[in-house]
Amino acid sequence: LAKTTQPISMDSYEGQEVNITCSHNNIATNDYITWYQQFPSQGPRFIIQGYKTKVTNEVASLFIPADRKSSTLSLPRVSLSDTAVYYCLVDDKVFNAGNMLTFGGGTRLMVKP
Amino acid sequence: DSGVTQTPKHLITATGQRVTLRCSPRSGDLSVYWYQQSLDQGLQFLIQYYNGEERAKGNILERFSAQQFPDLHSELNLSSLELGDSALYFCASSVNSLAGPGELFFGEGSRLTVL
């Protein structure tokens, strides 16, 4: 099971682009990389998932280099409401198999006015 | 609204007691996951069920047990409660399919306070 390492916290200002990097040095061939966002006292919410290169959706982009040992979540033009904890996890989610889906410590992003 | 329902939302009880937390997954989701989140801590994986069977187990205490019923709802039983068991307990569901990994849908959690 690939372990992830993220910065504990980050500060940013409204309107800036925020990049949060996650290290997963022992990622396996079948592992996907998924990012979740969590607000206080709420359950995490899916942001984006990818396997390689770049994935973009309406809220974020995910950059994964060729060696897949790290990934970067990019949040364009953050607002105060993006203040949250962001979790990176890797998962091989094989059909009918067990998945421990371990969340690391997460990155606490503080967006300031 | 994620479609995952957890009850109760809040629960206050005393040390030594036993409680049951309930989770109804999204319609069609076969997998249910339980997580514990203590104050200002990360999410600790407890256990996963798939279509009624236990599939993965994390650092779940022996005082804790869970099951998934034929209608796919799940219950997490916490017994001989200690002060340190006070936490938010989240349930999540997902579809495990040959199409590849999907996302977890989390409920709003059950906040347990042990006095």
Short mmCIF file of C-alpha atoms in Angstrom, two decimals:
data_model
loop_
_atom_site.label_atom_id
_atom_site.label_comp_id
_atom_site.label_asym_id
_atom_site.label_seq_id
_atom_site.Cartn_x
_atom_site.Cartn_y
_atom_site.Cartn_z
CA LEU A 1 0.00 0.00 0.00
CA ALA A 2 1.62 3.21 -1.15
CA LYS A 3 2.15 5.76 1.59
CA THR A 4 1.66 9.44 0.85
CA THR A 5 3.46 12.50 2.17
CA GLN A 6 2.04 16.02 1.95
CA PRO A 7 2.91 19.37 3.49
CA ILE A 8 1.09 19.87 6.75
CA SER A 9 -0.15 23.34 5.90
CA MET A 10 -0.09 26.05 3.26
CA ASP A 11 -1.19 29.66 3.14
CA SER A 12 -2.41 31.53 0.11
CA TYR A 13 -4.36 34.64 -0.87
CA GLU A 14 -7.58 35.00 -2.75
CA GLY A 15 -7.17 34.88 -6.50
CA GLN A 16 -3.86 33.01 -6.43
CA GLU A 17 -3.18 29.60 -7.88
CA VAL A 18 -2.35 26.98 -5.26
CA ASN A 19 -0.31 23.87 -5.94
CA ILE A 20 -0.22 21.10 -3.37
CA THR A 21 2.26 18.31 -3.97
CA CYS A 22 1.95 14.78 -2.68
CA SER A 23 4.78 12.25 -2.65
CA HIS A 24 4.03 8.56 -3.15
CA ASN A 25 7.40 6.99 -3.85
CA ASN A 26 6.26 3.37 -3.74
CA ILE A 27 3.17 3.75 -5.89
CA ALA A 28 2.22 0.52 -7.62
CA THR A 29 1.41 0.00 -11.26
CA ASN A 30 -2.30 -0.39 -10.60
CA ASP A 31 -2.62 2.55 -8.22
CA TYR A 32 -4.68 5.61 -9.06
CA ILE A 33 -4.18 8.96 -7.34
CA THR A 34 -7.18 10.66 -5.82
CA TRP A 35 -7.61 13.97 -4.02
CA TYR A 36 -10.30 14.85 -1.51
CA GLN A 37 -11.31 18.10 0.17
CA GLN A 38 -12.63 18.26 3.72
CA PHE A 39 -14.26 21.14 5.53
CA PRO A 40 -14.51 21.11 9.34
CA SER A 41 -17.06 18.63 10.68
CA GLN A 42 -17.94 17.42 7.19
CA GLY A 43 -17.09 14.29 5.31
CA PRO A 44 -14.40 14.51 2.63
CA ARG A 45 -15.48 15.30 -0.88
CA PHE A 46 -13.93 13.96 -4.05
CA ILE A 47 -12.03 16.52 -6.11
CA ILE A 48 -10.16 14.72 -8.84
CA GLN A 49 -8.56 11.41 -9.79
CA GLY A 50 -5.86 10.47 -12.23
CA TYR A 51 -3.42 7.79 -13.30
CA LYS A 52 -0.82 9.65 -15.35
CA THR A 53 -0.04 12.95 -17.09
CA LYS A 54 -2.71 15.58 -16.54
CA VAL A 55 -6.34 15.54 -15.60
CA THR A 56 -8.54 18.62 -15.43
CA ASN A 57 -12.08 19.17 -14.29
CA GLU A 58 -14.17 22.17 -13.43
CA VAL A 59 -12.54 22.74 -10.06
CA ALA A 60 -8.93 21.53 -10.27
CA SER A 61 -6.11 20.04 -12.26
CA LEU A 62 -3.97 17.09 -11.34
CA PHE A 63 -0.44 16.79 -12.68
CA ILE A 64 1.33 13.44 -12.52
CA PRO A 65 4.90 13.10 -13.81
CA ALA A 66 6.02 10.11 -15.82
CA ASP A 67 7.52 8.27 -12.83
CA ARG A 68 4.25 8.78 -10.90
CA LYS A 69 6.15 9.13 -7.62
CA SER A 70 4.44 12.40 -6.92
CA SER A 71 1.39 14.35 -7.95
CA THR A 72 0.35 17.98 -7.76
CA LEU A 73 -3.13 19.26 -7.18
CA SER A 74 -3.59 22.69 -8.72
CA LEU A 75 -6.42 24.96 -7.61
CA PRO A 76 -6.79 27.98 -9.88
CA ARG A 77 -7.73 31.35 -8.40
CA VAL A 78 -8.60 30.19 -4.89
CA SER A 79 -11.25 31.90 -2.81
CA LEU A 80 -11.87 32.00 0.92
CA SER A 81 -14.23 29.06 0.57
CA ASP A 82 -11.33 26.88 -0.57
CA THR A 83 -9.95 26.95 2.97
CA ALA A 84 -10.01 23.27 3.87
CA VAL A 85 -7.90 20.18 4.36
CA TYR A 86 -6.80 18.44 1.18
CA TYR A 87 -5.98 14.74 1.19
CA CYS A 88 -4.06 12.76 -1.36
CA LEU A 89 -4.41 9.00 -1.48
CA VAL A 90 -3.41 6.20 -3.78
CA ASP A 91 -5.62 3.25 -4.39
CA ASP A 92 -5.62 0.24 -6.62
CA LYS A 93 -9.32 -0.34 -6.18
CA VAL A 94 -9.38 -3.72 -7.86
CA PHE A 95 -12.82 -5.09 -8.42
CA ASN A 96 -13.96 -7.29 -5.58
CA ALA A 97 -10.81 -6.68 -3.62
CA GLY A 98 -10.34 -5.04 -0.29
CA ASN A 99 -9.27 -1.43 -0.28
CA MET A 100 -7.91 0.16 2.84
CA LEU A 101 -8.06 3.59 1.22
CA THR A 102 -5.79 5.18 3.75
CA PHE A 103 -5.89 8.95 4.06
CA GLY A 104 -2.67 10.61 5.12
CA GLY A 105 -2.44 13.64 7.34
CA GLY A 106 -3.65 16.00 4.64
CA THR A 107 -2.64 19.57 3.86
CA ARG A 108 -4.43 22.35 5.68
CA LEU A 109 -4.88 25.19 3.19
CA MET A 110 -5.65 28.62 4.56
CA VAL A 111 -6.80 31.20 2.03
CA LYS A 112 -6.51 34.77 3.23
CA PRO A 113 -8.29 37.86 1.90
CA ASP B 1 -25.99 15.71 -0.45
CA SER B 2 -23.75 12.70 -1.04
CA GLY B 3 -26.59 10.19 -0.81
CA VAL B 4 -24.99 8.46 2.17
CA THR B 5 -27.05 8.66 5.34
CA GLN B 6 -25.63 8.29 8.80
CA THR B 7 -27.52 8.14 12.07
CA PRO B 8 -27.41 9.42 14.69
CA LYS B 9 -25.73 12.72 13.89
CA HIS B 10 -24.80 13.30 17.52
CA LEU B 11 -24.49 10.90 20.40
CA ILE B 12 -23.42 11.50 23.97
CA THR B 13 -22.82 8.57 26.25
CA ALA B 14 -20.78 7.47 29.23
CA THR B 15 -17.64 5.41 29.54
CA GLY B 16 -18.26 1.69 29.51
CA GLN B 17 -21.37 1.97 27.39
CA ARG B 18 -22.08 0.52 23.96
CA VAL B 19 -23.40 2.37 20.93
CA THR B 20 -24.38 1.50 17.39
CA LEU B 21 -23.84 3.80 14.45
CA ARG B 22 -25.80 3.22 11.29
CA CYS B 23 -25.00 3.92 7.67
CA SER B 24 -27.11 3.68 4.53
CA PRO B 25 -24.97 3.78 1.40
CA ARG B 26 -25.89 5.42 -1.87
CA SER B 27 -28.34 3.45 -3.91
CA GLY B 28 -26.43 0.85 -5.90
CA ASP B 29 -23.15 1.15 -3.98
CA LEU B 30 -21.94 -2.21 -2.73
CA SER B 31 -18.93 -1.07 -0.70
CA VAL B 32 -19.12 0.59 2.68
CA TYR B 33 -16.15 2.02 4.54
CA TRP B 34 -15.92 3.24 8.11
CA TYR B 35 -13.49 5.91 9.26
CA GLN B 36 -12.72 7.51 12.60
CA GLN B 37 -11.60 11.10 12.91
CA SER B 38 -10.58 12.40 16.30
CA LEU B 39 -10.31 16.13 16.99
CA ASP B 40 -7.92 17.76 14.52
CA GLN B 41 -6.69 14.38 13.36
CA GLY B 42 -6.69 12.70 10.01
CA LEU B 43 -9.08 10.03 8.90
CA GLN B 44 -8.30 6.60 10.29
CA PHE B 45 -9.55 3.72 8.21
CA LEU B 46 -11.43 1.17 10.30
CA ILE B 47 -13.04 -1.40 8.04
CA GLN B 48 -14.53 -2.05 4.61
CA TYR B 49 -17.43 -4.26 3.57
CA TYR B 50 -18.36 -5.29 0.08
CA ASN B 51 -21.78 -6.77 -0.58
CA GLY B 52 -22.08 -8.08 2.95
CA GLU B 53 -18.57 -9.41 3.36
CA GLU B 54 -15.64 -7.91 5.20
CA ARG B 55 -12.96 -6.98 2.66
CA ALA B 56 -10.35 -4.89 4.41
CA LYS B 57 -9.53 -4.12 7.99
CA GLY B 58 -7.54 -1.24 9.39
CA ASN B 59 -6.50 -0.55 12.96
CA ILE B 60 -9.93 -1.26 14.32
CA LEU B 61 -10.03 -1.97 18.04
CA GLU B 62 -11.31 -5.32 19.26
CA ARG B 63 -14.02 -3.41 21.14
CA PHE B 64 -15.35 -2.25 17.78
CA SER B 65 -17.20 -4.40 15.30
CA ALA B 66 -19.18 -3.85 12.16
CA GLN B 67 -21.37 -5.63 9.70
CA GLN B 68 -23.14 -5.05 6.43
CA PHE B 69 -26.65 -6.38 6.05
CA PRO B 70 -28.37 -7.89 2.98
CA ASP B 71 -29.98 -4.53 2.22
CA LEU B 72 -26.43 -3.12 2.19
CA HIS B 73 -26.80 -0.81 5.16
CA SER B 74 -24.01 -1.10 7.68
CA GLU B 75 -23.66 -0.75 11.41
CA LEU B 76 -20.59 0.03 13.48
CA ASN B 77 -20.78 -1.19 17.06
CA LEU B 78 -18.57 0.43 19.67
CA SER B 79 -18.47 -1.19 23.10
CA SER B 80 -16.79 -0.60 26.46
CA LEU B 81 -16.43 2.99 25.41
CA GLU B 82 -13.51 5.05 26.59
CA LEU B 83 -12.96 8.80 26.60
CA GLY B 84 -10.55 8.42 23.71
CA ASP B 85 -13.29 6.99 21.50
CA SER B 86 -14.85 10.42 21.25
CA ALA B 87 -14.61 11.29 17.58
CA LEU B 88 -16.42 11.80 14.32
CA TYR B 89 -17.23 8.50 12.67
CA PHE B 90 -17.69 8.65 8.94
CA CYS B 91 -19.21 6.14 6.64
CA ALA B 92 -18.49 6.20 2.92
CA SER B 93 -19.74 4.16 0.04
CA SER B 94 -18.50 3.47 -3.43
CA VAL B 95 -19.08 1.35 -6.47
CA ASN B 96 -16.40 -1.25 -7.01
CA SER B 97 -16.55 -2.18 -10.63
CA LEU B 98 -14.48 -3.41 -13.50
CA ALA B 99 -14.56 0.14 -14.87
CA GLY B 100 -11.82 1.01 -12.44
CA PRO B 101 -11.58 2.95 -9.21
CA GLY B 102 -14.40 5.26 -8.37
CA GLU B 103 -14.84 7.92 -5.76
CA LEU B 104 -15.87 7.59 -2.16
CA PHE B 105 -19.07 9.31 -1.14
CA PHE B 106 -19.01 10.28 2.52
CA GLY B 107 -21.87 10.78 4.89
CA GLU B 108 -22.07 13.73 7.26
CA GLY B 109 -20.70 11.66 10.09
CA SER B 110 -21.81 10.68 13.56
CA ARG B 111 -20.24 12.71 16.34
CA LEU B 112 -19.70 10.55 19.41
CA THR B 113 -18.92 12.14 22.74
CA VAL B 114 -17.96 9.86 25.61
CA LEU B 115 -18.15 11.47 29.05
#
